[in-house]
JSON list of C-alpha atoms in Angstrom, two decimals:
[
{"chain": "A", "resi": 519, "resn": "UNK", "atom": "CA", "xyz": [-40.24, 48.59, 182.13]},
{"chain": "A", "resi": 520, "resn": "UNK", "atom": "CA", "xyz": [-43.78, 47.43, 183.04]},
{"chain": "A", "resi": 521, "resn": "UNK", "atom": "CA", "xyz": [-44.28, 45.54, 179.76]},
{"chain": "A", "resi": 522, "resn": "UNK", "atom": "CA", "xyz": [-43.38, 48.29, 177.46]},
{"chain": "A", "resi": 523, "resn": "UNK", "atom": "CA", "xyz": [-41.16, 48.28, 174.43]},
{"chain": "A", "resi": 524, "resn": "UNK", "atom": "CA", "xyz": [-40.26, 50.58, 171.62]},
{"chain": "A", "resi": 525, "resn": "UNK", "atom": "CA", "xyz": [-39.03, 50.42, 168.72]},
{"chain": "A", "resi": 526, "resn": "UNK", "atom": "CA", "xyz": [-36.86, 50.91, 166.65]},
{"chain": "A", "resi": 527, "resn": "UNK", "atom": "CA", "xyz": [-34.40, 51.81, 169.81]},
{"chain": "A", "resi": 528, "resn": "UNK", "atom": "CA", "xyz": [-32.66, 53.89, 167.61]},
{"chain": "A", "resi": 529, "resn": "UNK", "atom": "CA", "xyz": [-33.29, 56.15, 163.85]},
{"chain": "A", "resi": 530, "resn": "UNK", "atom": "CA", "xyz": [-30.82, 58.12, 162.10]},
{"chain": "A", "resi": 531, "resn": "UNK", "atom": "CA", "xyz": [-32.86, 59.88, 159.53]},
{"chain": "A", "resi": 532, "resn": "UNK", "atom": "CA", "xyz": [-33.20, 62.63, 157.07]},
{"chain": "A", "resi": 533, "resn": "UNK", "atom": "CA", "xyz": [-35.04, 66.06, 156.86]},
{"chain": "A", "resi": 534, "resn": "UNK", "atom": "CA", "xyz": [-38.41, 65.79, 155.07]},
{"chain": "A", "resi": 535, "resn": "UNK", "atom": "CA", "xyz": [-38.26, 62.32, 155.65]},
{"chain": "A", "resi": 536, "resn": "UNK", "atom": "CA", "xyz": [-41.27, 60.59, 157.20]},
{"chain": "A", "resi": 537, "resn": "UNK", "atom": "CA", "xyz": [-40.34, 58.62, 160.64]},
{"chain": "A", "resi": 538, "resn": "UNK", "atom": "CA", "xyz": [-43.31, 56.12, 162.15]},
{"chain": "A", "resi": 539, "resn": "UNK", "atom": "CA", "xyz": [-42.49, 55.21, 166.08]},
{"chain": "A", "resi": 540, "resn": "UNK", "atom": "CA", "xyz": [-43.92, 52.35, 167.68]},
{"chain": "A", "resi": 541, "resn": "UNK", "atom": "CA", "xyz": [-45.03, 51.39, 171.28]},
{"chain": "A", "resi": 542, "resn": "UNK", "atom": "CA", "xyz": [-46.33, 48.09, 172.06]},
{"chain": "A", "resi": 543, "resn": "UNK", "atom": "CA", "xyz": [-47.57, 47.25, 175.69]},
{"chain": "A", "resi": 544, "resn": "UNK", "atom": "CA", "xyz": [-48.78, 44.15, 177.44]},
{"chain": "A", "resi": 545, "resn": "UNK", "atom": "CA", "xyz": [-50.24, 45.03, 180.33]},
{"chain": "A", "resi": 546, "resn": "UNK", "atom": "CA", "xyz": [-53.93, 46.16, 178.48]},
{"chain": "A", "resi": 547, "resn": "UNK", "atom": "CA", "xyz": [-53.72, 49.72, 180.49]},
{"chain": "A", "resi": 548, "resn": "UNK", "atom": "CA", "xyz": [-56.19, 51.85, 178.58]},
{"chain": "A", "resi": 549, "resn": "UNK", "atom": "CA", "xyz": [-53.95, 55.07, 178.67]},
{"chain": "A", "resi": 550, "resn": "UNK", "atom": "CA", "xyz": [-51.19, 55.45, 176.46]},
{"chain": "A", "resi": 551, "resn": "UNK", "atom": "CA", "xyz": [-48.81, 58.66, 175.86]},
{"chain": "A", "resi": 552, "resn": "UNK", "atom": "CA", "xyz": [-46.27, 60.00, 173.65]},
{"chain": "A", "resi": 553, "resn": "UNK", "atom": "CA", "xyz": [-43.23, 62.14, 175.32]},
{"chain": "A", "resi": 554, "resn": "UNK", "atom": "CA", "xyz": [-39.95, 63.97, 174.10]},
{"chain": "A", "resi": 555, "resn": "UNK", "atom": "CA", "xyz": [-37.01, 64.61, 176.20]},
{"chain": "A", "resi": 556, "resn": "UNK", "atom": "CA", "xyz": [-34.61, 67.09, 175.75]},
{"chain": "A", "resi": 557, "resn": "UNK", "atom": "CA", "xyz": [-31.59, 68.63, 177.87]},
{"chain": "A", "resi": 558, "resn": "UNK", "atom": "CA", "xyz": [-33.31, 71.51, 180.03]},
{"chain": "A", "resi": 559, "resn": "UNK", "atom": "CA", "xyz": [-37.13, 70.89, 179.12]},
{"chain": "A", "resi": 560, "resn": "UNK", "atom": "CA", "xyz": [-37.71, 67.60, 181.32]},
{"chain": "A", "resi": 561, "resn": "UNK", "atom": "CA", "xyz": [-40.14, 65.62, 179.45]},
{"chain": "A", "resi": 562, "resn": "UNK", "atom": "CA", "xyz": [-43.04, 67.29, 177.18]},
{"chain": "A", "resi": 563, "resn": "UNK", "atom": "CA", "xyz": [-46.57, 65.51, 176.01]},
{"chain": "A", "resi": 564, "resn": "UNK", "atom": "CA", "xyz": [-46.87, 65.40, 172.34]},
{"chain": "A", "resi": 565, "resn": "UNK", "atom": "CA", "xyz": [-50.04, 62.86, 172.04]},
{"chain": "A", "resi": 566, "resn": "UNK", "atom": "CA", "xyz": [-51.89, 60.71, 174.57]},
{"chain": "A", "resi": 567, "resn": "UNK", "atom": "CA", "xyz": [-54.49, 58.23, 173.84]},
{"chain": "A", "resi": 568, "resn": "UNK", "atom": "CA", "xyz": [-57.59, 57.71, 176.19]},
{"chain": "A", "resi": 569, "resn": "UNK", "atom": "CA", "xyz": [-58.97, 53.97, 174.31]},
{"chain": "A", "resi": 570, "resn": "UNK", "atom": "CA", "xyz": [-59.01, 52.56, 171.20]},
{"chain": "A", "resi": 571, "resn": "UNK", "atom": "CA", "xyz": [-59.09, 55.56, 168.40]},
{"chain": "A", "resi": 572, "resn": "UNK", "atom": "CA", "xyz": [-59.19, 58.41, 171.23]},
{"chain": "A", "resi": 573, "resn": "UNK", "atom": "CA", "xyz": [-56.28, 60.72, 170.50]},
{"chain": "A", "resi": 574, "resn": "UNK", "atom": "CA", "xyz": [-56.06, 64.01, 171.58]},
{"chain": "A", "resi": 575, "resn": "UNK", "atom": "CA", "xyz": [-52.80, 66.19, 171.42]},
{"chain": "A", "resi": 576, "resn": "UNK", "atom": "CA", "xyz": [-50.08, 67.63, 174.13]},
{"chain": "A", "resi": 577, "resn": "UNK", "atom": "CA", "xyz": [-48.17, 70.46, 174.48]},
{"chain": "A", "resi": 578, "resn": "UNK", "atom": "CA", "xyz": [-46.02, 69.63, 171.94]},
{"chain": "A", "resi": 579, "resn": "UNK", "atom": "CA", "xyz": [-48.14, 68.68, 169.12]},
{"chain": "A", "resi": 580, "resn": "UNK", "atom": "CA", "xyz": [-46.97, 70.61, 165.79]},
{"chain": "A", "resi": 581, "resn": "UNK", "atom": "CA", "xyz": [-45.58, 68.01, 163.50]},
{"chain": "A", "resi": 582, "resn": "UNK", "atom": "CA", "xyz": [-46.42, 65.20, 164.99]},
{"chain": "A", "resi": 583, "resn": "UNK", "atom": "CA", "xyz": [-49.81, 62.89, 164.58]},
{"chain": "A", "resi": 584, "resn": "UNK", "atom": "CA", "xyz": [-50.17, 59.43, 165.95]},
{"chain": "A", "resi": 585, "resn": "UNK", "atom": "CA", "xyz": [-52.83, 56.77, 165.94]},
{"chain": "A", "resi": 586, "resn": "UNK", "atom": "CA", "xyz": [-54.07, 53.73, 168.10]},
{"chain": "A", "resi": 587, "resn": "UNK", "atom": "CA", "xyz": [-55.72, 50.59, 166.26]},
{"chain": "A", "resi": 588, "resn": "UNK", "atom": "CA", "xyz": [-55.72, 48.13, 169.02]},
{"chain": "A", "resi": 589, "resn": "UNK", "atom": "CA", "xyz": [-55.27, 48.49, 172.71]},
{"chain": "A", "resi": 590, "resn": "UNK", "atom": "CA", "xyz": [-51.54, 47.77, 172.88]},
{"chain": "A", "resi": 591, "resn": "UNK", "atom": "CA", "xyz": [-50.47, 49.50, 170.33]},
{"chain": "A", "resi": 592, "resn": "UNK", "atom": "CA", "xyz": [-49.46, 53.34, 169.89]},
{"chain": "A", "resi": 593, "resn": "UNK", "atom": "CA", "xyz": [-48.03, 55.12, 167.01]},
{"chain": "A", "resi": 594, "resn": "UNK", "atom": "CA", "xyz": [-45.90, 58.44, 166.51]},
{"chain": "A", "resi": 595, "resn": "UNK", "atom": "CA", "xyz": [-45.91, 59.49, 163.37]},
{"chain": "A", "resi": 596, "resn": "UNK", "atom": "CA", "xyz": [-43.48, 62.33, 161.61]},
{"chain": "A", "resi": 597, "resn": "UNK", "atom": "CA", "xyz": [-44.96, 63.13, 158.70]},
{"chain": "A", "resi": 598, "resn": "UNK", "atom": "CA", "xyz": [-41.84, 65.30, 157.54]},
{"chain": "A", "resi": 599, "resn": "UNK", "atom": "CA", "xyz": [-38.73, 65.00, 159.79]},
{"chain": "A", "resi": 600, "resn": "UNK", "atom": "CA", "xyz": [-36.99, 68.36, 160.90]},
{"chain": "A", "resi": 601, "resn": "UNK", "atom": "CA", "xyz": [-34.19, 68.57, 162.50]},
{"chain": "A", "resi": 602, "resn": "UNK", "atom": "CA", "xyz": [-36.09, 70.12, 165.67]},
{"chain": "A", "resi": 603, "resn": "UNK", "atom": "CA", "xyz": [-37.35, 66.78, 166.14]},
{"chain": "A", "resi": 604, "resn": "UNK", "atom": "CA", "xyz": [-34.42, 65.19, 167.08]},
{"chain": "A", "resi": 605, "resn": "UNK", "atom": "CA", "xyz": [-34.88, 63.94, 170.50]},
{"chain": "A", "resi": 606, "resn": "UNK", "atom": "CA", "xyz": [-35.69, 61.37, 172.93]},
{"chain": "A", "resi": 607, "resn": "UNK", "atom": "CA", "xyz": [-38.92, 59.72, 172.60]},
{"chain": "A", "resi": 608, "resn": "UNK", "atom": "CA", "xyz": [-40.47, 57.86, 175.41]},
{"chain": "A", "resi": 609, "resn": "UNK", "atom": "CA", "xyz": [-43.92, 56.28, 175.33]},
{"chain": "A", "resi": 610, "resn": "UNK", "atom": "CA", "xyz": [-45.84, 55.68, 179.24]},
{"chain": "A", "resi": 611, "resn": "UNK", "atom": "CA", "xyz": [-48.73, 53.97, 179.81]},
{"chain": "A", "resi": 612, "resn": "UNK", "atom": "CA", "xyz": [-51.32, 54.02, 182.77]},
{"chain": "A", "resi": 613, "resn": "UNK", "atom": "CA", "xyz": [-54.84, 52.71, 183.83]},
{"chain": "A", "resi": 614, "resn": "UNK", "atom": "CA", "xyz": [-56.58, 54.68, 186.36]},
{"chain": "A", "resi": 615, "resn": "UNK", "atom": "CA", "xyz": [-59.33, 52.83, 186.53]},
{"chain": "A", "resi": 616, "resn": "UNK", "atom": "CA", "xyz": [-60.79, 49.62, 188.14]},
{"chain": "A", "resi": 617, "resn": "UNK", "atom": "CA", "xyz": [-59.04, 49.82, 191.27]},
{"chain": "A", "resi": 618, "resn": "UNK", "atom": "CA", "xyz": [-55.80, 50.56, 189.88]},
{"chain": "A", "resi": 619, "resn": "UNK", "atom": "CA", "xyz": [-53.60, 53.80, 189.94]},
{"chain": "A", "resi": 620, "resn": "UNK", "atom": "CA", "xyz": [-53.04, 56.71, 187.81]},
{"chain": "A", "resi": 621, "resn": "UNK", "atom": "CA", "xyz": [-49.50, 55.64, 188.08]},
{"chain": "A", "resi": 622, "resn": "UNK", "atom": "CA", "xyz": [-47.87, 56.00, 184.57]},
{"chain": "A", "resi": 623, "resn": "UNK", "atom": "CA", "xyz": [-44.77, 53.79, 183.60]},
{"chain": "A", "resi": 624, "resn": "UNK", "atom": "CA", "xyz": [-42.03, 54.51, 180.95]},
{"chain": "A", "resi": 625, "resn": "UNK", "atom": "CA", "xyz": [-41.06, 52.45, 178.21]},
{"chain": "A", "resi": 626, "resn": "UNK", "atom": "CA", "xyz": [-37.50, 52.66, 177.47]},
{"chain": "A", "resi": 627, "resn": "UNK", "atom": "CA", "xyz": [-37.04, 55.24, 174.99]},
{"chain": "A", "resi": 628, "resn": "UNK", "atom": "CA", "xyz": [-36.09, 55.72, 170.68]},
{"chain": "A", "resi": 629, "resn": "UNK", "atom": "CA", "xyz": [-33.17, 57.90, 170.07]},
{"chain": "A", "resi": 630, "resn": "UNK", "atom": "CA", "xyz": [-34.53, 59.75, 166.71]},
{"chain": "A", "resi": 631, "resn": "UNK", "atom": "CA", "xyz": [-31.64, 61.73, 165.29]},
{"chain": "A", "resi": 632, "resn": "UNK", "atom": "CA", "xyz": [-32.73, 63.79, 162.11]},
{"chain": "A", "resi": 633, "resn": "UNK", "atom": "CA", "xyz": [-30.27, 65.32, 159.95]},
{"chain": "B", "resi": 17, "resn": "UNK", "atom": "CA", "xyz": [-51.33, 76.69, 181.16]},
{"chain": "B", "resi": 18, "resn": "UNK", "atom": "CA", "xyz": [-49.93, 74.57, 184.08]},
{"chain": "B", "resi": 19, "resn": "UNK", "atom": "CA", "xyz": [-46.16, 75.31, 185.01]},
{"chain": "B", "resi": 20, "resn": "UNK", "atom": "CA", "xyz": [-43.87, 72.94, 187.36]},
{"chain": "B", "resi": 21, "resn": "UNK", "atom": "CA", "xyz": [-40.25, 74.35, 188.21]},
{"chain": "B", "resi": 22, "resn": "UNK", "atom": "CA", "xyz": [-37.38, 72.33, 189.75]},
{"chain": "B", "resi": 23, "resn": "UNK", "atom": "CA", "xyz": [-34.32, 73.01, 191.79]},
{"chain": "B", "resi": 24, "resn": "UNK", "atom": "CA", "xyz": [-31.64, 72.45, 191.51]},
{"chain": "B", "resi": 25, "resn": "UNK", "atom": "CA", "xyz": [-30.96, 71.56, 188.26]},
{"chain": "B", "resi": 26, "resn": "UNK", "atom": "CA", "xyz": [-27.59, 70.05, 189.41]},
{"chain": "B", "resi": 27, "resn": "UNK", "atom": "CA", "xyz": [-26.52, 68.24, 192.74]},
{"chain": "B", "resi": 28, "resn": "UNK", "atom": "CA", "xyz": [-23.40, 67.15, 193.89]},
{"chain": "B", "resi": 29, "resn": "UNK", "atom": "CA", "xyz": [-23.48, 65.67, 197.75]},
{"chain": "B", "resi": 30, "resn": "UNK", "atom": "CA", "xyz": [-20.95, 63.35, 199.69]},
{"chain": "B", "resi": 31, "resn": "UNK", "atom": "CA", "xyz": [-22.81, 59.83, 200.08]},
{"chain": "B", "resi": 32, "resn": "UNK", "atom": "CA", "xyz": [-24.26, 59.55, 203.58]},
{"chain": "B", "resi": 33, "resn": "UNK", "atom": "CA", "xyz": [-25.74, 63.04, 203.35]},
{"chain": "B", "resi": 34, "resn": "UNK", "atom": "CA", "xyz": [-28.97, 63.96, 202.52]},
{"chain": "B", "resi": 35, "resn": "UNK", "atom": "CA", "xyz": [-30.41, 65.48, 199.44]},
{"chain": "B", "resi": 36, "resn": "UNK", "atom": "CA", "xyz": [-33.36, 67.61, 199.34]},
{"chain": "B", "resi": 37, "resn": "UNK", "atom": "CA", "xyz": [-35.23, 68.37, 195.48]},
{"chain": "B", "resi": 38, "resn": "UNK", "atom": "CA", "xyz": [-37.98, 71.26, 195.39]},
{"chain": "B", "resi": 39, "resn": "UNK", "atom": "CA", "xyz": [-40.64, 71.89, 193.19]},
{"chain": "B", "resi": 40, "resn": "UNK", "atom": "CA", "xyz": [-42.98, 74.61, 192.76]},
{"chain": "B", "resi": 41, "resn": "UNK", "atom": "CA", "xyz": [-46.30, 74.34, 190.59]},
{"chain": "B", "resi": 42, "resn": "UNK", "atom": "CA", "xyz": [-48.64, 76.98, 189.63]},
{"chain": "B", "resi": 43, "resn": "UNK", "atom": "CA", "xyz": [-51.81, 75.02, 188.96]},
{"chain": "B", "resi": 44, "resn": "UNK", "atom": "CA", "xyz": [-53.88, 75.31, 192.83]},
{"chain": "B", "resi": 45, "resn": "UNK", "atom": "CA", "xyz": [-55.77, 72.24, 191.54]},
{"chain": "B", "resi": 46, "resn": "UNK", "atom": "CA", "xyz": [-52.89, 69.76, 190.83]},
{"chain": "B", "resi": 47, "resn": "UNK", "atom": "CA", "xyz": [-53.74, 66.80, 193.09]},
{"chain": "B", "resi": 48, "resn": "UNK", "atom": "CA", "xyz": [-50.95, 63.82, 192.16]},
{"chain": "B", "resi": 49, "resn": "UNK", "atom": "CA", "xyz": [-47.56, 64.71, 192.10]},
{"chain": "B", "resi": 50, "resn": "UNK", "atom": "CA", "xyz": [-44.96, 61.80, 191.26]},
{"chain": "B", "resi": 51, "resn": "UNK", "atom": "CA", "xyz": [-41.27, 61.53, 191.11]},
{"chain": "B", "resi": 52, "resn": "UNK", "atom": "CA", "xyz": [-39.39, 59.68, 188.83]},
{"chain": "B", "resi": 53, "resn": "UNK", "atom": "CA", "xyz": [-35.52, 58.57, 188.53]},
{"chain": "B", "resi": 54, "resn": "UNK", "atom": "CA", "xyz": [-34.08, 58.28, 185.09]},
{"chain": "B", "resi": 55, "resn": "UNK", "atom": "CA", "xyz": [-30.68, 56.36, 185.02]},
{"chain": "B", "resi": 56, "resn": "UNK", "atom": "CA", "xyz": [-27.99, 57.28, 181.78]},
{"chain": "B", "resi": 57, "resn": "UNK", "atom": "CA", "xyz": [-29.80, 55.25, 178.48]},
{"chain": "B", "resi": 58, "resn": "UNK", "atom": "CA", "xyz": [-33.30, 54.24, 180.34]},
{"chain": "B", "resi": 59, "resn": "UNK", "atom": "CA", "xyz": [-36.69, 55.06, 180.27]},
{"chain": "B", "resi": 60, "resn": "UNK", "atom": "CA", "xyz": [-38.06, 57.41, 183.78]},
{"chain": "B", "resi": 61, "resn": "UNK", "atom": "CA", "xyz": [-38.97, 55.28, 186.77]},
{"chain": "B", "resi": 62, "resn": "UNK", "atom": "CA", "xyz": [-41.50, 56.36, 189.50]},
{"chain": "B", "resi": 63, "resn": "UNK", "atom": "CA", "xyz": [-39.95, 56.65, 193.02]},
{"chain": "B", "resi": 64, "resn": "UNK", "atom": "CA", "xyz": [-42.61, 57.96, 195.20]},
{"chain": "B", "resi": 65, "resn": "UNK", "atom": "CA", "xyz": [-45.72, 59.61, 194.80]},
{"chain": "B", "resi": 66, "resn": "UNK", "atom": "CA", "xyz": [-47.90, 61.60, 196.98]},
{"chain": "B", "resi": 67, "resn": "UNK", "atom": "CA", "xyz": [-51.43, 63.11, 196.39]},
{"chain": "B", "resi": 68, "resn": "UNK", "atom": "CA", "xyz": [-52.94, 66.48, 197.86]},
{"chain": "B", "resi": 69, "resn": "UNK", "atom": "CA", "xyz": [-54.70, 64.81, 200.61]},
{"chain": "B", "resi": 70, "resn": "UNK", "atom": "CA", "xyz": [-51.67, 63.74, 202.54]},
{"chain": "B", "resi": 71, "resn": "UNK", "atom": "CA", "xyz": [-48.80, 66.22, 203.93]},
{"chain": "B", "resi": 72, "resn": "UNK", "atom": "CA", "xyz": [-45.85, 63.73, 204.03]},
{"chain": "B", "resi": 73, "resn": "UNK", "atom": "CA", "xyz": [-44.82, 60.47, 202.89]},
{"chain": "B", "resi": 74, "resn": "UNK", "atom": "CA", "xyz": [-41.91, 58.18, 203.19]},
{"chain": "B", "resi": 75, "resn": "UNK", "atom": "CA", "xyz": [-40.90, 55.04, 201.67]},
{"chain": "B", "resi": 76, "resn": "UNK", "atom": "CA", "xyz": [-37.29, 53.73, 203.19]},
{"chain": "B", "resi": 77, "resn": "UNK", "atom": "CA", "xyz": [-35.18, 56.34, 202.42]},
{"chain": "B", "resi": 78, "resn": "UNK", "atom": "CA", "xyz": [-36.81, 58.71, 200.87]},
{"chain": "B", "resi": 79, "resn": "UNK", "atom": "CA", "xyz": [-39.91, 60.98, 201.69]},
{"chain": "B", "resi": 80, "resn": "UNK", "atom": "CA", "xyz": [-41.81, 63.50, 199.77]},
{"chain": "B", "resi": 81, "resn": "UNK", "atom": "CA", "xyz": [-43.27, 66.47, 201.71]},
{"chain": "B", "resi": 82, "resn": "UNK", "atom": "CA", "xyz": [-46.38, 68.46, 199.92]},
{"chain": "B", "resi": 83, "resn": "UNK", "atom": "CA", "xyz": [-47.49, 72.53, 200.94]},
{"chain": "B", "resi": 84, "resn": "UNK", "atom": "CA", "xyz": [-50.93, 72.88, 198.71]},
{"chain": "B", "resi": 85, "resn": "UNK", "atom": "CA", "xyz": [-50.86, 76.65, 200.24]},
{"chain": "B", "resi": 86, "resn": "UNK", "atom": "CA", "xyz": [-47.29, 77.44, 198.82]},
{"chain": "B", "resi": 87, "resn": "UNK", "atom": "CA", "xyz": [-47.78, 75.05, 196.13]},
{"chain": "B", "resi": 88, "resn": "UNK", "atom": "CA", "xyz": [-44.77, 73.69, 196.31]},
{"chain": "B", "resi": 89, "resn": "UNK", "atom": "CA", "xyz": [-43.45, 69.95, 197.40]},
{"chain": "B", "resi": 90, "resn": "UNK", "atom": "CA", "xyz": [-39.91, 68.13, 197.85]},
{"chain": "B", "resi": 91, "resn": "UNK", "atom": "CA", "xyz": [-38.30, 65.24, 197.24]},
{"chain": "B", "resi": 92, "resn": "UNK", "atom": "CA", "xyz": [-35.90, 64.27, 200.11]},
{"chain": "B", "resi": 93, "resn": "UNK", "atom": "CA", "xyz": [-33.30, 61.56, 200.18]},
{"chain": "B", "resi": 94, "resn": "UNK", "atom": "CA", "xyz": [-31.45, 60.25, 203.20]},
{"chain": "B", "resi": 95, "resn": "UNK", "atom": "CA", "xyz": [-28.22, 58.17, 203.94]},
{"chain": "B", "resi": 96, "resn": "UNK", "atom": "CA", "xyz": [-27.60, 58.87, 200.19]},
{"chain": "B", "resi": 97, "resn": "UNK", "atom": "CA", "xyz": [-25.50, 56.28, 198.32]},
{"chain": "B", "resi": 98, "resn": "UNK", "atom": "CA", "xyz": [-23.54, 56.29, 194.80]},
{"chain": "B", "resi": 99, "resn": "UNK", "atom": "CA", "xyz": [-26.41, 54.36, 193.27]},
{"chain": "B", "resi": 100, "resn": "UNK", "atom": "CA", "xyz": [-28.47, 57.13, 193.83]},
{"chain": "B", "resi": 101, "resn": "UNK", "atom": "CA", "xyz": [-26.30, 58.98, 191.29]},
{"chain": "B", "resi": 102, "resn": "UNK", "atom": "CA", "xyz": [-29.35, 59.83, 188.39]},
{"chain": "B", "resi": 103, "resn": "UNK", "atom": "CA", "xyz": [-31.61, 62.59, 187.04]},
{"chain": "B", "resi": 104, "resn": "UNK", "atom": "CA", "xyz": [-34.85, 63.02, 189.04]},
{"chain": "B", "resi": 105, "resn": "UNK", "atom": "CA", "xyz": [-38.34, 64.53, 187.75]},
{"chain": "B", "resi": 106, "resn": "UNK", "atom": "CA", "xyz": [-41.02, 66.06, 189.59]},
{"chain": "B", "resi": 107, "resn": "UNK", "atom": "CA", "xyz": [-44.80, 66.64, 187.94]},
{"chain": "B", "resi": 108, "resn": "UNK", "atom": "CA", "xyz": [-48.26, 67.23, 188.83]},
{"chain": "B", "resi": 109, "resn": "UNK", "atom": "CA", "xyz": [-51.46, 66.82, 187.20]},
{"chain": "B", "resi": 110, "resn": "UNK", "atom": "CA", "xyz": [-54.73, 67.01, 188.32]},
{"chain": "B", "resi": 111, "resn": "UNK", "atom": "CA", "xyz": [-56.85, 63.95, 187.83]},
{"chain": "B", "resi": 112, "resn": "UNK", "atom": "CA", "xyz": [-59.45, 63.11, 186.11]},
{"chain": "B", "resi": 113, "resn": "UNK", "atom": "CA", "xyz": [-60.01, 66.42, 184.50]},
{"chain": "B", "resi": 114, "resn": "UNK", "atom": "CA", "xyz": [-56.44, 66.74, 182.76]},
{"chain": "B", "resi": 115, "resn": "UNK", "atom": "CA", "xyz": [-56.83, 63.04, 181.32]},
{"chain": "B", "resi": 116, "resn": "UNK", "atom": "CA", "xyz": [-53.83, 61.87, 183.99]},
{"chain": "B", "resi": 117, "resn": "UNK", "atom": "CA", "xyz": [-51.40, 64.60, 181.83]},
{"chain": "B", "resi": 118, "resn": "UNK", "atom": "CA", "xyz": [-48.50, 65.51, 183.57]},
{"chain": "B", "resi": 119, "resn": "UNK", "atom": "CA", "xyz": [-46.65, 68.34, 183.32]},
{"chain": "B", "resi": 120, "resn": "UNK", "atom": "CA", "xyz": [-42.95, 67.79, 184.38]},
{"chain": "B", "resi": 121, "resn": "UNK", "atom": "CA", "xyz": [-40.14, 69.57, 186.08]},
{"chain": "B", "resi": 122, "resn": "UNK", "atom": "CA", "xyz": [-36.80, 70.17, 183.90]},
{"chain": "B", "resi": 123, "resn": "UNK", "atom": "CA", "xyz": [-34.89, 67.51, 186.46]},
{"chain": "B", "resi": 124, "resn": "UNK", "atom": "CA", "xyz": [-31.99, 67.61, 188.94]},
{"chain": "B", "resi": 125, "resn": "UNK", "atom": "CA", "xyz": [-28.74, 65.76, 188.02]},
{"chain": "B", "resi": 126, "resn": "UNK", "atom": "CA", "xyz": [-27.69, 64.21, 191.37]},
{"chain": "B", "resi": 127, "resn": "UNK", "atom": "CA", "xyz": [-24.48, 63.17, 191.65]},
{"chain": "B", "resi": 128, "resn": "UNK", "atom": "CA", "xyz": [-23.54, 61.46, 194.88]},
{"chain": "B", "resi": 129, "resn": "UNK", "atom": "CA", "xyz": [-19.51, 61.46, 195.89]},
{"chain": "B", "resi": 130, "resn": "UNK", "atom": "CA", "xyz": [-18.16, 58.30, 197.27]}
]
């Protein structure tokens, strides 16, 4: 998975709880992104980050915030769980510049259940 | 905002046959347009890719086919095997100006027969 992981893998939570996901990379690509996947939608962009502190949302923003101290490092935060926000998450990464693609690879995924 | 739409959303062929995966997207100025296979429990994994300069391209078995003027562009799989059994995504973005977003199909769920 390119040097991505997530974690934790997997959350069982409750409503109106908050939830903080993590992705950690090690390949030092400057993009980072924030997706959820669920049956019939494909994957959706909730956040993507464009350096250090550069955040801007996705489509699927409400609910969600997320922020990016160090290069390899991306958070999801939800504030207040709902049960709408039970989902697949999957974090990408990609560095389109210096010679390189605009390829993005997948981490592996957290299975957020919120009851 | 941008739209992509896949078909079919399910599969079924006999390995050895081919499989063909379309895609239309409503965005004229998309320019990359990747495909991914997602096995059960892991993360989306890019296949092939093809940008809007280039009509066709192949890699082994499979080959991608673009048409900017119908906006629309395929995913096509040959000699398929059981291990091709997976969920496959198609998006498009248009680089640099959408930040390297992409905006993704809803998937196909190919199941190959052995």
């Amino acid at each position: 998975d390119a040097g991505i992981t997530q974690s934790p893998r997997h959350k069982v939570t409750e409503t109106g709880t908050p939830v903080t996901l993590r992705c950690h990379q090690t390949e030092n690509h400057r993009y980072m992104y924030w997706y959820r996947q669920d049956p019939g939608h494909g994957l959706r962009l909730i956040h993507y980050s464009y350096g250090v502190k550069d955040t801007d949302k996705g489509e699927v923003s409400d609910g969600y915030s997320v922020s990016r101290s160090k290069t390899e490092d991306f958070l999801l935060t939800l504030e207040s769980a709902t049960s709408s926000q039970t989902s697949v998450y999957f974090c990408a990464i990609s560095e389109p510049y210096g010679g390189f693609t605009d390829t993005q690879y997948f981490g592996p995924g957290t299975r957020l259940t919120v009851l | 905002g941008e739209n992509v739409e896949q078909h079919p959303s399910t599969l079924s062929v006999q390995e050895g046959d081919s499989a063909v995966i379309k895609c239309t997207y409503s965005d004229s100025a998309s320019n990359y347009f990747p495909w991914y296979k997602q096995e059960l429990g892991k993360g989306p994994q890019l296949i092939i890719d093809i940008r809007s300069n280039v009509g066709e391209k192949k890699d082994q078995r499979i080959a991608v086919t673009l048409n900017k003027t119908a906006k629309h562009f395929s995913l096509h799989i040959t000699e398929t095997q059981p291990e091709d059994s997976a969920v496959y995504f198609c998006a498009a973005s248009r680089n640099p100006r959408s930040s390297y977003k992409l905006i993704f199909g809803s998937g196909t769920r190919l199941l190959v027969r052995p």
